[in-house]
Short mmCIF file of C-alpha atoms in Angstrom, two decimals:
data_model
loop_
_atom_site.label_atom_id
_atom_site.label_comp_id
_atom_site.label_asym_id
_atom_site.label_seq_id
_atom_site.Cartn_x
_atom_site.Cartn_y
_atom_site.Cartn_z
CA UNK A 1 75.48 97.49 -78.41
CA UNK A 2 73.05 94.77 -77.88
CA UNK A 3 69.73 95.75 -76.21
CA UNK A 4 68.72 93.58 -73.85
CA UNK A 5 65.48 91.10 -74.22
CA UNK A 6 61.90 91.64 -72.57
CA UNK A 7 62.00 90.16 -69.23
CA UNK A 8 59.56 88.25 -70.27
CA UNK A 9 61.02 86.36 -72.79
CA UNK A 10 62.82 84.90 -69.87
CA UNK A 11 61.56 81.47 -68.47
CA UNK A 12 62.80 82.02 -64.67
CA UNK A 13 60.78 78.82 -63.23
CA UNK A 14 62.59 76.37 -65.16
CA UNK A 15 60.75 72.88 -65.73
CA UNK A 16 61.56 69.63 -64.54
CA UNK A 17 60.75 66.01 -65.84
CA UNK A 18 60.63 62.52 -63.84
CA UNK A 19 61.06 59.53 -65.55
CA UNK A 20 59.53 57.10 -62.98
CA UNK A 21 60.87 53.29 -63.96
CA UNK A 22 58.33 51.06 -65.71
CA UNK A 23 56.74 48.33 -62.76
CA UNK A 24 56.19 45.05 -64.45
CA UNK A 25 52.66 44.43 -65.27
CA UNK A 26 50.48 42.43 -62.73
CA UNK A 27 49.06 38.84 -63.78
CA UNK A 28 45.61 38.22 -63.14
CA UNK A 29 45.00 35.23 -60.89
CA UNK A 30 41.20 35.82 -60.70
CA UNK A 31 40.16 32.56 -62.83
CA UNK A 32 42.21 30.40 -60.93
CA UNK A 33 40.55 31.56 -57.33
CA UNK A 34 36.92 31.54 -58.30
CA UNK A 35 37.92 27.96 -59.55
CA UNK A 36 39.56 27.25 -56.14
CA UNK A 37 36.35 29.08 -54.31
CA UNK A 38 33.38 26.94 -56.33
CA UNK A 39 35.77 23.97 -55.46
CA UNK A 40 35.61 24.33 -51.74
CA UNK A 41 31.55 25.31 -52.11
CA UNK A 42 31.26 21.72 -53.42
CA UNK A 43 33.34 19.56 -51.61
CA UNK A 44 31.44 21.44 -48.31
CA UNK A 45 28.34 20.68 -49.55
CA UNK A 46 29.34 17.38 -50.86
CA UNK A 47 30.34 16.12 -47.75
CA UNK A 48 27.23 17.89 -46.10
CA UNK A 49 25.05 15.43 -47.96
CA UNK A 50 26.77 12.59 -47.97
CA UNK A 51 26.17 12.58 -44.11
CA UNK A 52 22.59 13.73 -44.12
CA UNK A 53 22.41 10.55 -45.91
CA UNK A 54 24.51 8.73 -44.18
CA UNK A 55 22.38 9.69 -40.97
CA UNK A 56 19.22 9.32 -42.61
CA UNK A 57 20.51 5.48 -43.93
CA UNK A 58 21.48 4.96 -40.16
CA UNK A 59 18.36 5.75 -38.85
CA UNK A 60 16.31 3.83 -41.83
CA UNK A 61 18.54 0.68 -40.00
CA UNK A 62 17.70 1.07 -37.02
CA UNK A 63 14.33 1.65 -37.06
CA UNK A 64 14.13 -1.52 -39.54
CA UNK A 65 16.03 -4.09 -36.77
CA UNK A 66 13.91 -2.39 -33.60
CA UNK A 67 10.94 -2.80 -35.41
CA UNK A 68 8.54 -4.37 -33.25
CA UNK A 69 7.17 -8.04 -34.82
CA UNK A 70 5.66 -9.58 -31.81
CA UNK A 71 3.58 -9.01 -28.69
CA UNK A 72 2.83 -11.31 -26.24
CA UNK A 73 0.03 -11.47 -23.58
CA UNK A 74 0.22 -13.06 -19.69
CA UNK A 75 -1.92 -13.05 -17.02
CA UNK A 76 -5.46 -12.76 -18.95
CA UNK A 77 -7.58 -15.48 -21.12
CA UNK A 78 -9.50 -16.14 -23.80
CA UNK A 79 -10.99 -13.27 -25.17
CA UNK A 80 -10.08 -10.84 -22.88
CA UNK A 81 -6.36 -11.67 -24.43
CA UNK A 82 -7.99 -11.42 -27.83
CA UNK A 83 -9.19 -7.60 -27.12
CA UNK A 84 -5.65 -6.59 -25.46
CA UNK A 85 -3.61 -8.04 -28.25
CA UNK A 86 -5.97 -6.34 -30.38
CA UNK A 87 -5.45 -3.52 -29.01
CA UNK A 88 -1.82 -3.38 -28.59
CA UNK A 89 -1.41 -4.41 -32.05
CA UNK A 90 -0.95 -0.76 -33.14
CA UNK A 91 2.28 -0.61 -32.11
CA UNK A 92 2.97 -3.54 -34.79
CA UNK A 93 6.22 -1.95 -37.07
CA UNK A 94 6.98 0.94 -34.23
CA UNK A 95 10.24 1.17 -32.55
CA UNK A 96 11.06 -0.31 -29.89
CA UNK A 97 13.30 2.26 -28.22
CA UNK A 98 11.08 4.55 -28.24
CA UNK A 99 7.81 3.01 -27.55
CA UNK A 100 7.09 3.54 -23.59
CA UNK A 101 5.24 2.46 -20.82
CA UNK A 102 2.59 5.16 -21.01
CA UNK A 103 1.46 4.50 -24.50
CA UNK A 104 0.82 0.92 -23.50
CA UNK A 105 -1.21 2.39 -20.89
CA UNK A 106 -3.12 4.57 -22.87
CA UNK A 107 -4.63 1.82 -24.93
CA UNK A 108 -5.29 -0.98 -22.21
CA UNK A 109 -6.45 0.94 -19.31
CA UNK A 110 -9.92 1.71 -20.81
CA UNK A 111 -10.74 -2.11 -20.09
CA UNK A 112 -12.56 -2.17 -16.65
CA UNK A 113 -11.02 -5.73 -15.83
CA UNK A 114 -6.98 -4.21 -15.47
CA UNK A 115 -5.87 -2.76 -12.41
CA UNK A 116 -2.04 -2.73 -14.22
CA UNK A 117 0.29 -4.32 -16.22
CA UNK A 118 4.16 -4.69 -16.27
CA UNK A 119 6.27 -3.80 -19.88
CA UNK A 120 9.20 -6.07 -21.04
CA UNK A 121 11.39 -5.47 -23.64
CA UNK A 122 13.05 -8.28 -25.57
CA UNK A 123 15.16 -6.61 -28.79
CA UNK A 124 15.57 -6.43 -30.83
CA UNK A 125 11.80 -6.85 -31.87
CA UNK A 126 9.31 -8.01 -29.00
CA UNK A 127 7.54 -6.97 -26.20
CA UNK A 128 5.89 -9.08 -23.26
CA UNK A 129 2.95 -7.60 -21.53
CA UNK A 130 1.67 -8.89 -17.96
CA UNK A 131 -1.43 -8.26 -17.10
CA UNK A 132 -2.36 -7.44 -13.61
CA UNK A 133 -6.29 -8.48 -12.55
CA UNK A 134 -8.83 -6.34 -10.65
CA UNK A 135 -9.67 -8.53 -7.34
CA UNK A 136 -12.22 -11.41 -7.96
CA UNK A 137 -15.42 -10.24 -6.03
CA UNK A 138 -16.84 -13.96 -7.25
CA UNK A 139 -16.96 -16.32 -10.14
CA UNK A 140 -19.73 -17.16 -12.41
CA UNK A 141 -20.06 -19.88 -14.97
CA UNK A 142 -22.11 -19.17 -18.26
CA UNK A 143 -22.45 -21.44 -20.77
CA UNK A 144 -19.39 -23.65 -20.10
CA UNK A 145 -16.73 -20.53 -19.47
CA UNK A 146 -15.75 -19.34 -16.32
CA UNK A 147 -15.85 -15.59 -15.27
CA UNK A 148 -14.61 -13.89 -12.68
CA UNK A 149 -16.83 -10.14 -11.21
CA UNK A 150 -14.90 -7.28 -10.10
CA UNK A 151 -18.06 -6.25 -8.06
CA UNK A 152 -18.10 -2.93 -10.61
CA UNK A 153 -19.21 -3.94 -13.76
CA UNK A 154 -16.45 -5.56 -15.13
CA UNK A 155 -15.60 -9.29 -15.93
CA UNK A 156 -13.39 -11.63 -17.35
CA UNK A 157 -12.64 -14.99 -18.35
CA UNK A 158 -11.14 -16.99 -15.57
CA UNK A 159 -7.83 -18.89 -15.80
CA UNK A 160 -8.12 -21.28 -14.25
CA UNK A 161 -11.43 -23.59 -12.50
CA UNK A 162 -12.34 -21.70 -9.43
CA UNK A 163 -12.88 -23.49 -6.22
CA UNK A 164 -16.36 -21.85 -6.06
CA UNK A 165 -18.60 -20.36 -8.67
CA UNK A 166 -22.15 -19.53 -9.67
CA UNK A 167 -23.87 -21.22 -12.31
CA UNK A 168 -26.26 -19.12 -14.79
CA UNK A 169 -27.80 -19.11 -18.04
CA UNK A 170 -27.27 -16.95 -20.95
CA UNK A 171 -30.16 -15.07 -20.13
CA UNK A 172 -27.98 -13.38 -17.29
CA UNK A 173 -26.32 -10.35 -17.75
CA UNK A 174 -23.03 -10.96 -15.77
CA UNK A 175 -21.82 -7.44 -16.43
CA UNK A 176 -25.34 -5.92 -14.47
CA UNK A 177 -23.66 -4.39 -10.93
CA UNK A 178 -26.53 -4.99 -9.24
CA UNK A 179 -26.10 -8.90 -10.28
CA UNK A 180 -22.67 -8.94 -9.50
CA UNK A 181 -22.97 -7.55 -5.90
CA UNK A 182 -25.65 -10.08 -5.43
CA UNK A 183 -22.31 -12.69 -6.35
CA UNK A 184 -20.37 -10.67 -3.94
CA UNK A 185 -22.96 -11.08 -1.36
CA UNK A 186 -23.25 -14.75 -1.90
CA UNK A 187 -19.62 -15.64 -1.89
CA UNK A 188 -19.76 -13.71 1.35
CA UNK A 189 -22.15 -15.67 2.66
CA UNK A 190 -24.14 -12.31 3.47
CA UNK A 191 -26.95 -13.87 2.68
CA UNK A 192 -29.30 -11.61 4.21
CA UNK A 193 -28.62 -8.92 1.19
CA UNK A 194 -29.41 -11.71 -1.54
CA UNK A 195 -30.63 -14.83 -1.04
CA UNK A 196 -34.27 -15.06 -0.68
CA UNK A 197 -34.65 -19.22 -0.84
CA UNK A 198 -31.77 -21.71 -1.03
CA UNK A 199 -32.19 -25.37 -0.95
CA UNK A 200 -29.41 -28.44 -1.71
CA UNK A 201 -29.21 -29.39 -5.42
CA UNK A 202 -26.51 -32.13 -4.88
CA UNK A 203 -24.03 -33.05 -2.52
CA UNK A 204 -22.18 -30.01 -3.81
CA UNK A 205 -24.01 -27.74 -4.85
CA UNK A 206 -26.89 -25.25 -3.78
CA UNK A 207 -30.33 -24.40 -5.61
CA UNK A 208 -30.39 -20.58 -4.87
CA UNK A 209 -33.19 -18.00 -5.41
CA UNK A 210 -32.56 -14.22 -5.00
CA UNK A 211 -34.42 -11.77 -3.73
CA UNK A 212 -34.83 -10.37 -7.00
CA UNK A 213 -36.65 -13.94 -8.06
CA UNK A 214 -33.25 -15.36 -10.13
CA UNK A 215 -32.34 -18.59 -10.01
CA UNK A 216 -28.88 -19.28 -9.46
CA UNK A 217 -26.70 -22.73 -8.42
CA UNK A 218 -23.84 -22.45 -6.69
CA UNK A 219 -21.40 -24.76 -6.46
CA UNK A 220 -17.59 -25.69 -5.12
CA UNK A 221 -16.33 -26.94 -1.95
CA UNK A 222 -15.56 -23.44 -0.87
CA UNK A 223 -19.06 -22.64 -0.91
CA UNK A 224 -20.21 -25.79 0.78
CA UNK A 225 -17.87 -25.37 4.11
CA UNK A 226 -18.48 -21.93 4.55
CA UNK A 227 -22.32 -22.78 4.21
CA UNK A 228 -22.12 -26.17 6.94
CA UNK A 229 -20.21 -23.58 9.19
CA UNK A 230 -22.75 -20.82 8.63
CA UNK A 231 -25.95 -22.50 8.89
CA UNK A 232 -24.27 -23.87 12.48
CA UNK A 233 -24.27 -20.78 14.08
CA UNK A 234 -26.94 -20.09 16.58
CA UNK A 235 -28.38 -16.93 14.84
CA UNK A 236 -28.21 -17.66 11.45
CA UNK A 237 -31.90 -17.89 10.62
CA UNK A 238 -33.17 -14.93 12.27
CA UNK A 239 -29.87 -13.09 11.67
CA UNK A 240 -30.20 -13.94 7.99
CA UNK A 241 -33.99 -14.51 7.12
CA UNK A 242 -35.50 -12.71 9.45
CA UNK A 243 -38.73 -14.26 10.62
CA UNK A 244 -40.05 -15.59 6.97
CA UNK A 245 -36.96 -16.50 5.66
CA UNK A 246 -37.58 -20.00 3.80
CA UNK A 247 -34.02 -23.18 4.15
#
């Protein structure tokens, strides 16, 4: 009679065993794509630069044809001209799209003698500035060159012969306000404010003491008819003169 085993010698939770199937093995790809990735970085930047400098080259050409090369001057002489050229001549070499009407200003309207001025553009490299005058108060002539007084201060060479003007030496400073409303005065015939003595010099001209003792001759056909009508009015002397006034 067999005896029978220890239970335990029995295995009751038997043991199973998968066999999962075998996956092929995956090929690495990861040169390739960092190849691909630091290809795209430089074509990007690449192309990046080429049109910074292609910009860059574009603006280098046009700057260099708008350059500015020449300025030219109307409606002033002599050296008036010479001082607004000068002055204007900064803007030799800028460009001429971008240079404006107020940066002319800001260099010429520090002369007393412009009242304003009118900007023309001719590209691709030249400007025209036209200068507009203060009113003439009077005209003076100084050692062979005519001015003309804006009653203020200021003066300028005149462009052409006036048909009336003051003769004076170079003693006389032209620019002295006091001396040019005395010119005012006298090409106003308001003679009563300046003249202290006036006498005939030539057929057309006058001999002319101020009140201030300065000699001055004025001279011009303007003068002379406005002086034939005023010394032809009834009042004239007392008007003018006063009681001691001297003809």
């Amino acid at each position: 009679m067999q005896q029978i085993r220890n239970i335990e010698d029995f295995n009751l939770n038997p043991t199973f065993t998968y066999v999962a199937k075998k996956q092929p093995p995956i090929k690495k790809n990861s040169k390739k794509i960092l190849f691909f990735i630091t290809f795209a970085i430089l074509l990007i930047i690449s192309l990046s630069l080429y049109g910074w400098i292609s910009g860059t080259l574009s603006e280098m050409s046009l700057f260099s044809i708008f350059s500015l090369q020449r300025i030219t001057v109307y409606g002033v002489q002599g050296a008036n001209a010479d001082l607004i050229k000068q002055s204007l001549s900064v803007f030799s070499g800028k460009n001429l799209l971008t240079l404006s009407s107020d940066q002319i200003n800001e260099n010429i309207s520090k002369f007393g003698f412009v009242e304003g001025f009118l900007l023309r553009k001719t590209y691709p490299s030249e400007i025209t500035v036209e200068i507009k005058l203060k009113p003439s108060q009077g005209c003076v002539k100084r050692q062979g060159i005519f001015y003309e007084l804006d009653g203020a201060g200021s003066f300028w060479e005149s462009s052409k012969i006036p048909d009336s003007f003051i003769e004076v030496d170079s003693s006389v400073d032209i620019s002295d306000i006091n001396f040019q409303k005395i010119v005012k005065d006298i090409k106003e015939i308001n003679c009563a404010n300046a003249i202290g003595m006036i006498s005939r010099k030539s057929v057309d001209s006058y001999l002319i003491k101020t009140k201030d003792n300065v000699k001055l001759i004025v001279s011009g056909e303007d003068f002379k008819t406005e002086w034939d009508k005023f010394i032809k009015s009834k009042s004239f002397i007392k008007k003018n003169f006063g009681d001691g006034g001297t003809l």
